[in-house]
PDB file of C-alpha atoms in Angstrom:
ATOM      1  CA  UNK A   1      36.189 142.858  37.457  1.00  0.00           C
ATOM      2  CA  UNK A   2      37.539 144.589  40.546  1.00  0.00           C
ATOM      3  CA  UNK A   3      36.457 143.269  44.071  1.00  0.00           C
ATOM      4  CA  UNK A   4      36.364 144.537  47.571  1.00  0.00           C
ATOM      5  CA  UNK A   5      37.613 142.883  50.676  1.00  0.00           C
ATOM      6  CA  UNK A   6      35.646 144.498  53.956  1.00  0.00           C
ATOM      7  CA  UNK A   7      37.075 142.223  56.369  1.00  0.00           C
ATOM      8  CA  UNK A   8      39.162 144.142  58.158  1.00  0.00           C
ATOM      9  CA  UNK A   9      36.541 146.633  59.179  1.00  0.00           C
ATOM     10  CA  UNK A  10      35.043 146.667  62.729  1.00  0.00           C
ATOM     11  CA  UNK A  11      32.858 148.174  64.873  1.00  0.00           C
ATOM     12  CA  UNK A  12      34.030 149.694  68.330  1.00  0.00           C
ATOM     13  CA  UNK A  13      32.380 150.406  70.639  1.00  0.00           C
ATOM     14  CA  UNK A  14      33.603 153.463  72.448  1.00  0.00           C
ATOM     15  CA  UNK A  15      31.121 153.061  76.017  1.00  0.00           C
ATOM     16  CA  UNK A  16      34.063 150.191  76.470  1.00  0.00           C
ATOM     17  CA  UNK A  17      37.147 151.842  75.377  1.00  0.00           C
ATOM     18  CA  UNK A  18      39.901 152.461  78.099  1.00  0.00           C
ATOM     19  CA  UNK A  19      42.380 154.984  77.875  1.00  0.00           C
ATOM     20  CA  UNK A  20      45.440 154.233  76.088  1.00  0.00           C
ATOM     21  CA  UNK A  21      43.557 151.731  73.936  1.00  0.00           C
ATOM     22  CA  UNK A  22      42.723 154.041  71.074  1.00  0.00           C
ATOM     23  CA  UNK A  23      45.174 152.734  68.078  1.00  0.00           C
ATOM     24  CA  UNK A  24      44.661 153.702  64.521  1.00  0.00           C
ATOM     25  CA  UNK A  25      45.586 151.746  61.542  1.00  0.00           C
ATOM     26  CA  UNK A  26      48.574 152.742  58.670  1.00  0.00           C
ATOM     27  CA  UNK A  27      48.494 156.319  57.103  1.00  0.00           C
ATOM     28  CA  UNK A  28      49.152 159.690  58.943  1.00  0.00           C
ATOM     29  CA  UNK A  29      45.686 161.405  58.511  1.00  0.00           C
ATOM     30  CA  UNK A  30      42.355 160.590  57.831  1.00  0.00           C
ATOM     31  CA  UNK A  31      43.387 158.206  54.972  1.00  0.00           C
ATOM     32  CA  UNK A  32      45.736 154.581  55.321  1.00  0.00           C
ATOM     33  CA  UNK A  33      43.088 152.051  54.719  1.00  0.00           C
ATOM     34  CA  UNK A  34      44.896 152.133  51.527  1.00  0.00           C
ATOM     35  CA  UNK A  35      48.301 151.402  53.038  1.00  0.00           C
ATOM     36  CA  UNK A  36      47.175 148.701  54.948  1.00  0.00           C
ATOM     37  CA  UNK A  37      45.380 147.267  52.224  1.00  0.00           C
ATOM     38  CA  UNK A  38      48.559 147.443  50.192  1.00  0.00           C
ATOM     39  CA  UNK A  39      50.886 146.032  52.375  1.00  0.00           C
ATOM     40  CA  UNK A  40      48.518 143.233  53.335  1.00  0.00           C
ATOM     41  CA  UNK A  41      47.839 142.258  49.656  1.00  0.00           C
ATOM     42  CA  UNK A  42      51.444 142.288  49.015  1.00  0.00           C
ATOM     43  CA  UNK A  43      52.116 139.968  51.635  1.00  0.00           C
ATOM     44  CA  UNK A  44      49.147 137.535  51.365  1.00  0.00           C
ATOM     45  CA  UNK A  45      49.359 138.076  47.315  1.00  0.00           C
ATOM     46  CA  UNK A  46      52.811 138.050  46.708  1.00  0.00           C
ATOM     47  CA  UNK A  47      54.381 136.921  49.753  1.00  0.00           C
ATOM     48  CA  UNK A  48      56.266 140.129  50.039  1.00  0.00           C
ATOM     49  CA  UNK A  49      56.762 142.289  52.667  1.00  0.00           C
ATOM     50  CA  UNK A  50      56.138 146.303  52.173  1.00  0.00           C
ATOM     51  CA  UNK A  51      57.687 148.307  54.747  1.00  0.00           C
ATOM     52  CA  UNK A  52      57.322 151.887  53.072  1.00  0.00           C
ATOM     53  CA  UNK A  53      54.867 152.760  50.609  1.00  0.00           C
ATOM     54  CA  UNK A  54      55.352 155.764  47.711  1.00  0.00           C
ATOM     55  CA  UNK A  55      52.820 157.881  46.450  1.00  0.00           C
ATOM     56  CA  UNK A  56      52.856 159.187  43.341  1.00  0.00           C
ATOM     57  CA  UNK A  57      50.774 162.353  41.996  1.00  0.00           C
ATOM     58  CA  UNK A  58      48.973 162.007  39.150  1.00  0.00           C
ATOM     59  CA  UNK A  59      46.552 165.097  37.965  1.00  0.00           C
ATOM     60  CA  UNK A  60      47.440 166.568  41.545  1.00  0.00           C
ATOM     61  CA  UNK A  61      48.037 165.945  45.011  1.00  0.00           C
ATOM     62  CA  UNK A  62      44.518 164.363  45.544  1.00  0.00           C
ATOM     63  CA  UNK A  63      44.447 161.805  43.010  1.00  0.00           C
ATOM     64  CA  UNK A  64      47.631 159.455  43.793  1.00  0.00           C
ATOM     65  CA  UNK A  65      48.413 156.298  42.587  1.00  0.00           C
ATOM     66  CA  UNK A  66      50.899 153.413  44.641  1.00  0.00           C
ATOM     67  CA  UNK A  67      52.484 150.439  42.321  1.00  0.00           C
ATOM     68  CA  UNK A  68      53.964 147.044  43.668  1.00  0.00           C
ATOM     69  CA  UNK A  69      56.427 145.313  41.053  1.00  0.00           C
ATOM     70  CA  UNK A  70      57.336 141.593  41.062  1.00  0.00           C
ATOM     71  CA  UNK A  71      59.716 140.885  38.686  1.00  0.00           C
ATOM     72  CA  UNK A  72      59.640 144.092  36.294  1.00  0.00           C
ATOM     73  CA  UNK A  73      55.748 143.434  35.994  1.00  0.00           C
ATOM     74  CA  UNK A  74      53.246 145.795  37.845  1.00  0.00           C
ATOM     75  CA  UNK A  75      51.053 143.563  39.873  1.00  0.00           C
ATOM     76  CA  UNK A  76      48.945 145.920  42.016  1.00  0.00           C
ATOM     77  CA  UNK A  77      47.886 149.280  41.069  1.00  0.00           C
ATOM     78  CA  UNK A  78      45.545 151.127  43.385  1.00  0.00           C
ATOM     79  CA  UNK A  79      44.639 154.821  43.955  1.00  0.00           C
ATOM     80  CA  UNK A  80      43.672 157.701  46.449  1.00  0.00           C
ATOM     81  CA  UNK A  81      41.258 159.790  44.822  1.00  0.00           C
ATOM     82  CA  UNK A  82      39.733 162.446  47.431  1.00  0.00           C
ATOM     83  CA  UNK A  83      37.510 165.276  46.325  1.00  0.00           C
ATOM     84  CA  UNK A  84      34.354 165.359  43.845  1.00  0.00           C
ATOM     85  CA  UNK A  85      36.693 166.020  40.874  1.00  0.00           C
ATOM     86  CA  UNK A  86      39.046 163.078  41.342  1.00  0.00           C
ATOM     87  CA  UNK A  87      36.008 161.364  41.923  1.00  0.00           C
ATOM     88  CA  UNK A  88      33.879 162.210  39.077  1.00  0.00           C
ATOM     89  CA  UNK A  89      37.302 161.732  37.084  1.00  0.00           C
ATOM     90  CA  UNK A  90      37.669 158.379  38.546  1.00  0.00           C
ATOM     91  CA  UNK A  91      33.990 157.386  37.012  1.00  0.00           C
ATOM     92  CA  UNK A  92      34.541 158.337  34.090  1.00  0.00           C
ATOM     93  CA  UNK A  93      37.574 155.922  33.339  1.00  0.00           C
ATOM     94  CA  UNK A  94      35.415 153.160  34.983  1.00  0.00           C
ATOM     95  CA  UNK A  95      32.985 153.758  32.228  1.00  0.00           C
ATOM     96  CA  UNK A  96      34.966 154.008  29.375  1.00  0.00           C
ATOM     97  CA  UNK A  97      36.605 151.299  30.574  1.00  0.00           C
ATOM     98  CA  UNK A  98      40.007 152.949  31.071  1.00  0.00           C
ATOM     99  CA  UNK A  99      40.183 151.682  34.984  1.00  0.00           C
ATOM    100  CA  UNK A 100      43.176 150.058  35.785  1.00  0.00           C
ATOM    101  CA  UNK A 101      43.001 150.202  39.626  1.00  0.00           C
ATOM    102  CA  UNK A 102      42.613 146.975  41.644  1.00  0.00           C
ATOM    103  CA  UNK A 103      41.970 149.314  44.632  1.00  0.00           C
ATOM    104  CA  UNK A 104      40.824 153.137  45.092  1.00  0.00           C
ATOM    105  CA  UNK A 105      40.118 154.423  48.820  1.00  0.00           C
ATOM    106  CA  UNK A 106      37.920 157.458  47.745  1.00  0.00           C
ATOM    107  CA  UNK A 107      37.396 160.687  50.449  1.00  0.00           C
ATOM    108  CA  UNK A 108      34.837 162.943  49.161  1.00  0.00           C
ATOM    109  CA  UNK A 109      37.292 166.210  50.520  1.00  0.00           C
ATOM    110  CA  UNK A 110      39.880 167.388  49.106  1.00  0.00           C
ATOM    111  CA  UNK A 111      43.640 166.336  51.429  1.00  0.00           C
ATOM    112  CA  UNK A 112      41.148 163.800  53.070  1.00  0.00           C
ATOM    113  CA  UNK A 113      38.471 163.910  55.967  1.00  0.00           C
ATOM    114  CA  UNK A 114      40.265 166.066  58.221  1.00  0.00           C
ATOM    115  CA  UNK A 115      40.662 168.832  55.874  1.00  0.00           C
ATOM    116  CA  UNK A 116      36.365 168.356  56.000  1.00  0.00           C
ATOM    117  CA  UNK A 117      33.915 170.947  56.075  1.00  0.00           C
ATOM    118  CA  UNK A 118      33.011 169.020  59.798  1.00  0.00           C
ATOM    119  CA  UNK A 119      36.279 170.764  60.973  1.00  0.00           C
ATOM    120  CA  UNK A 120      37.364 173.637  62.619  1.00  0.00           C
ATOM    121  CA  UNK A 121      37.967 176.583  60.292  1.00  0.00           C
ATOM    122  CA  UNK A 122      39.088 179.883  60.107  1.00  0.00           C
ATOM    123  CA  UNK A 123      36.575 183.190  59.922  1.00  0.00           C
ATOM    124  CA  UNK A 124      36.668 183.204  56.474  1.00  0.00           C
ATOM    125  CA  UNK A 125      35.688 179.652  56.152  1.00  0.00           C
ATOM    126  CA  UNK A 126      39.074 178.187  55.024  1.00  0.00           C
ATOM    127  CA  UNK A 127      40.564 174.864  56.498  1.00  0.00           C
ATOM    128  CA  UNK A 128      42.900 176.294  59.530  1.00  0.00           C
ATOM    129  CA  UNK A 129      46.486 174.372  58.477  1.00  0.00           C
ATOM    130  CA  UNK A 130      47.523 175.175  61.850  1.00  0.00           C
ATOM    131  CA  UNK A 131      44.912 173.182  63.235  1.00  0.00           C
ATOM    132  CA  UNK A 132      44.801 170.662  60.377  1.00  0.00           C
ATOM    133  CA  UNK A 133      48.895 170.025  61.190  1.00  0.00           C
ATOM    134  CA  UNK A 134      48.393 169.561  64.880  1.00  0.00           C
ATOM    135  CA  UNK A 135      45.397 166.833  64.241  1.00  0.00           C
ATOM    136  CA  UNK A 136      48.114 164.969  61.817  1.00  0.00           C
ATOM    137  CA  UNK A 137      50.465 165.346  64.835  1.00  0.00           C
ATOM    138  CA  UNK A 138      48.301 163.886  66.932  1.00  0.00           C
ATOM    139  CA  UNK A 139      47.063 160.931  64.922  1.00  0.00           C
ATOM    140  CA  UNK A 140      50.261 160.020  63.835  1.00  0.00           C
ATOM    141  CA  UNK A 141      51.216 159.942  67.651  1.00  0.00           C
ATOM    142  CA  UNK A 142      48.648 157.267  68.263  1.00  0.00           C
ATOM    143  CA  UNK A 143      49.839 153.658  68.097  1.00  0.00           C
ATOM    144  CA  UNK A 144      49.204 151.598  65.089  1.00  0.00           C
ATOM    145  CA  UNK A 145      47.611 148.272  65.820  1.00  0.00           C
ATOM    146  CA  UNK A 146      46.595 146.071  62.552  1.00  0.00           C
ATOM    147  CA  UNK A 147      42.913 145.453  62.073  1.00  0.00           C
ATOM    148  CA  UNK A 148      43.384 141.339  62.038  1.00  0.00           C
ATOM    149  CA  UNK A 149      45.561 141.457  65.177  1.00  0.00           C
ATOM    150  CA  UNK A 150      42.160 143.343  67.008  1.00  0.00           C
ATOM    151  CA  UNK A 151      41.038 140.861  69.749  1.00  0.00           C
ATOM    152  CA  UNK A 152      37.279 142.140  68.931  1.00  0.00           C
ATOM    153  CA  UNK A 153      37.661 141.087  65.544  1.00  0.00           C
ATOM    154  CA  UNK A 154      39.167 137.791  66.012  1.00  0.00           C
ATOM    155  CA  UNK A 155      36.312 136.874  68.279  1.00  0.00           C
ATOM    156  CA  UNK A 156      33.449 138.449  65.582  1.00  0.00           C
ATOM    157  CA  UNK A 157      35.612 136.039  63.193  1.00  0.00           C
ATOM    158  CA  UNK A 158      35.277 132.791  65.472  1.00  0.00           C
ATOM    159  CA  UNK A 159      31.919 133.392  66.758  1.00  0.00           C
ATOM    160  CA  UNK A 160      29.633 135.439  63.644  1.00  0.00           C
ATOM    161  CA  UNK A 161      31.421 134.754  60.660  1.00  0.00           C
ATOM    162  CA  UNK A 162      32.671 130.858  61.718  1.00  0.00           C
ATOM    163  CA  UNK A 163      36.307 131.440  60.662  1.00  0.00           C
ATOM    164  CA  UNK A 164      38.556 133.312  58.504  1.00  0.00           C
ATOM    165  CA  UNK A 165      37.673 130.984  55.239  1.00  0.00           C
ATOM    166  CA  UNK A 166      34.750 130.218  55.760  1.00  0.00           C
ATOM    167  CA  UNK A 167      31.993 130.476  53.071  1.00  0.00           C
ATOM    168  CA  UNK A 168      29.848 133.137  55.378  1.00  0.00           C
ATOM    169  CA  UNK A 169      33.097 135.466  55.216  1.00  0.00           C
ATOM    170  CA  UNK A 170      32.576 135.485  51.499  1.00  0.00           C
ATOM    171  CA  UNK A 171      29.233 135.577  51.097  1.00  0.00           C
ATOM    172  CA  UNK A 172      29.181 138.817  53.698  1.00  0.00           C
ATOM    173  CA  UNK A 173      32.355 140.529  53.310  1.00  0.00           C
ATOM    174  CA  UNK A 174      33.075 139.629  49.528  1.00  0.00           C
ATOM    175  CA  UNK A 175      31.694 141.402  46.809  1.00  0.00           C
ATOM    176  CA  UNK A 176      32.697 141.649  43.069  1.00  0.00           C
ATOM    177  CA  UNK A 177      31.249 144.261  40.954  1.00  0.00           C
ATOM    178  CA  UNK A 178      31.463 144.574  36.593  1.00  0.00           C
ATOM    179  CA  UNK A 179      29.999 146.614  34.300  1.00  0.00           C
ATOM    180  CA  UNK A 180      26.109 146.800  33.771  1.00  0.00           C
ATOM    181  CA  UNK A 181      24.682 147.545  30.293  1.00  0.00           C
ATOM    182  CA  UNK A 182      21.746 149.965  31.071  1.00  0.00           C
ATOM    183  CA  UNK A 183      19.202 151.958  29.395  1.00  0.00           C
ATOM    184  CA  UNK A 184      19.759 155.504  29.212  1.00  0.00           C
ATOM    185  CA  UNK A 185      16.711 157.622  30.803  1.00  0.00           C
ATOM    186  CA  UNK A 186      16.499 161.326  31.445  1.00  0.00           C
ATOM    187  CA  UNK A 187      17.081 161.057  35.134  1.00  0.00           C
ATOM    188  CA  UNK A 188      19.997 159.625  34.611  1.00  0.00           C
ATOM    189  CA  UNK A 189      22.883 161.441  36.016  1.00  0.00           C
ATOM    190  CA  UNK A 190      25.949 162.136  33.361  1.00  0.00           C
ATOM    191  CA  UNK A 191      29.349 162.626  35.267  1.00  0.00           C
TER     192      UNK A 191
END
């Protein structure tokens, strides 16, 4: 069983955002839910604190993999896997049972959502890594700010989901997912 936490997401509204209060969370592009993720579930998990995290390549650049040790023993393993490949790749261990992740953030382009098709490009059609460098410039030069310390999501914690622990956070952030025996069919697609 793996499980996902969504409680850190949040809705914002931009009609009431003021300049200077745009903040962004950990990670230097597109990505660093990951990294927040991490370093919260080492904290909250483990009880320590992760300043720095390391990535380490696997297949290639876009499929990474971060480890936290405790004592010699590996006790969180998650993954970046961005682009259909490290995707599809990524299934296929889930199936055969071969996933070891407790975590995978998963962008469907390759070097992550700013390196998208929905950016600017050169003539030819090619991600312009001019352009791509000065948008990691610039979002690494907004402030971070930590989801949980968001004043919006406190109060949608007090108000809608009747505090951190309570049983409407799990029952509507909190979902665990395992492996379903199913029938094989013809429409059935075969990564």
């Amino acid at each position: 069983h793996f499980g996902i936490d969504l409680s850190f997401c949040c809705f914002l509204r931009f009609d009431e955002t003021k300049e200077g209060e745009v903040v962004r969370h950990d990670g230097k592009r597109s990505d660093g839910y990951l990294e927040h993720i991490f370093k919260h579930a080492a904290k909250e998990l483990f009880g320590m604190d992760v300043k720095e995290i390391t990535y380490k390549a696997l297949k290639n650049k876009d499929f990474q993999e971060v480890t936290l040790e405790k004592d010699g023993e590996t006790v969180l393993r998650f993954a970046a896997a961005y682009g259909f490949r490290n995707i599809q790749n990524m299934v296929l261990k889930l199936k055969k049972g071969k996933f070891s992740y407790h975590f995978v953030e998963v962008l469907a382009c390759p070097g992550g959502c700013l390196n998208g098709k929905g950016q600017a490009q050169t003539e030819d059609g090619k991600p312009d890594k001019a352009l791509l460098n000065q948008m990691e410039e610039v979002y690494a030069a907004i402030p971070v700010r930590l989801p949980e310390t968001n004043v919006r999501v406190q109060k949608m914690y007090q108000d809608w989901l009747e505090g951190v622990d309570s049983k409407k956070v799990q029952e509507t952030l909190h979902t665990k997912y395992s492996a379903v025996n199913q029938t094989a069919s013809n429409l059935d697609i075969k990564w």
